[in-house]
Amino acid sequence: MSVQPILKSPPRAGRRSFQRLMRITLTLQSLTILVQAVTAGLLLASVPDGRAVHSMLAGAVLLCVLLNLGVAILAWRPGGGSPRLILKSIPMLLFTLVQMALGYARVRELHVPIGVLMFGASTMLLIQAWNGDRPARDGEAS
């Protein structure tokens, strides 16, 4: 007679729920960074409330990045996932903090390019999150 474990580990179900949360937070993060780019355009075009809206959205970007990092930590520790999600999320937090400091110091020469880099990185992470669980098709590199 074989002994069945009392507590079955739920890595598959847990990973799927954390993967869903990661997709949601990365989508929110990418959308907030995109809206932040639009408000940056308003700011550069000297729209009167552009600076206030852009500053307010900086907090929203920080919140989304922190949410994403939190989900990555939960996916790793209790969820049994890979710590690579954390290693991919930490640079976004660092970029966000640097970006906020440069923005408040009004250093546009660095603020704008780092914003573009952040949007590209967030989009790349978003694509990886949405395509990460699909098996490679014949002829595709894995």
C-alpha positions as MATLAB code, in Angstrom:
seq = 'MSVQPILKSPPRAGRRSFQRLMRITLTLQSLTILVQAVTAGLLLASVPDGRAVHSMLAGAVLLCVLLNLGVAILAWRPGGGSPRLILKSIPMLLFTLVQMALGYARVRELHVPIGVLMFGASTMLLIQAWNGDRPARDGEAS';
ca = [
       0.000    0.000    0.000;
       1.428    3.371   -0.967;
       1.316    6.338    1.330;
      -0.238    9.472   -0.158;
       0.994   12.819    1.132;
      -1.467   14.578    3.404;
      -0.749   18.008    2.000;
      -0.443   18.084   -1.712;
       1.659   20.972   -2.865;
      -0.322   23.270   -5.142;
       2.498   24.625   -7.289;
       0.533   24.416  -10.535;
      -2.609   26.110   -9.259;
      -0.567   28.574   -7.226;
       1.663   29.426  -10.151;
      -1.317   30.039  -12.390;
      -2.946   32.425   -9.941;
       0.320   34.279   -9.385;
       0.927   34.306  -13.127;
      -2.508   35.876  -13.591;
      -1.708   38.482  -10.924;
       1.665   39.155  -12.554;
      -0.047   39.717  -15.887;
      -2.515   42.131  -14.293;
       0.146   44.125  -12.441;
       2.434   44.273  -15.473;
      -0.460   45.423  -17.653;
      -1.296   48.153  -15.133;
       2.372   49.109  -14.893;
       2.770   49.379  -18.667;
      -0.448   51.360  -19.052;
       0.507   53.796  -16.287;
       3.927   54.332  -17.842;
       2.249   54.914  -21.218;
      -0.137   57.468  -19.706;
       2.858   59.011  -17.945;
       4.515   59.457  -21.357;
       1.378   61.214  -22.633;
       1.422   63.589  -19.661;
       5.132   64.181  -20.284;
       4.182   65.331  -23.756;
       1.636   67.701  -22.228;
       4.290   68.984  -19.869;
       6.789   69.564  -22.684;
       4.053   71.303  -24.685;
       3.571   73.718  -21.751;
      -0.002   72.669  -20.969;
      -0.868   74.480  -17.690;
      -1.791   71.413  -15.574;
       0.705   69.101  -17.264;
       3.261   69.263  -14.454;
       0.688   68.547  -11.729;
      -0.792   65.570  -13.585;
       2.658   64.218  -14.461;
       3.779   64.507  -10.819;
       0.623   62.828   -9.567;
       1.021   59.936  -11.995;
       4.578   59.378  -10.759;
       3.022   58.056   -7.555;
       0.730   55.784   -9.563;
       3.718   54.378  -11.467;
       5.548   53.769   -8.192;
       2.490   52.026   -6.760;
       2.174   49.750   -9.817;
       5.883   48.897   -9.726;
       5.667   48.085   -6.003;
       2.557   45.954   -6.607;
       4.384   44.084   -9.344;
       7.382   43.488   -7.068;
       5.067   42.299   -4.287;
       3.391   39.787   -6.584;
       6.814   38.596   -7.776;
       7.862   38.001   -4.162;
       4.622   36.151   -3.401;
       4.986   34.061   -6.556;
       8.466   33.072   -5.422;
       8.107   32.393   -1.702;
       4.676   30.894   -1.050;
       3.945   30.187   -4.696;
       7.059   28.137   -5.368;
       7.950   30.094   -8.496;
      11.267   31.297   -9.775;
      13.114   34.192   -8.106;
      13.852   35.517  -11.602;
      10.613   37.508  -11.465;
      12.022   39.449   -8.534;
      15.307   40.021  -10.332;
      13.347   41.415  -13.282;
      11.145   43.617  -11.082;
      13.804   45.219   -8.892;
      15.397   47.236  -11.727;
      11.979   48.743  -12.503;
      11.723   49.922   -8.902;
      15.216   51.410   -9.053;
      14.491   53.107  -12.388;
      11.246   54.495  -10.981;
      12.964   55.988   -7.940;
      15.754   57.483  -10.066;
      13.158   58.741  -12.528;
      11.175   60.450   -9.784;
      14.303   62.118   -8.383;
      15.368   63.315  -11.839;
      11.867   64.556  -12.586;
      11.591   66.571   -9.401;
      15.095   67.953  -10.056;
      13.934   68.793  -13.619;
      16.838   67.041  -15.325;
      15.064   66.433  -18.642;
      18.244   65.271  -20.386;
      18.183   62.058  -18.353;
      14.529   61.956  -17.307;
      13.108   61.513  -20.809;
      15.474   58.749  -22.033;
      15.085   56.764  -18.811;
      11.306   57.058  -19.202;
      11.575   55.586  -22.693;
      13.792   52.806  -21.333;
      11.260   52.087  -18.581;
       8.395   51.817  -21.051;
      10.420   49.462  -23.248;
      11.420   47.299  -20.282;
       7.874   47.194  -18.929;
       6.511   46.238  -22.338;
       9.137   43.511  -22.662;
       8.201   42.101  -19.240;
       4.526   42.281  -20.189;
       5.114   40.316  -23.389;
       7.126   37.720  -21.468;
       4.366   37.387  -18.884;
       1.684   36.843  -21.503;
       3.745   34.443  -23.634;
       5.680   32.683  -20.873;
       3.457   29.643  -20.409;
       2.918   28.739  -24.044;
       4.893   25.853  -25.476;
       7.140   26.655  -28.416;
       5.730   25.679  -31.798;
       7.654   23.691  -34.362;
      10.265   25.888  -35.972;
      10.356   28.441  -33.121;
      13.372   28.927  -30.938;
      12.779   28.018  -27.323;
];
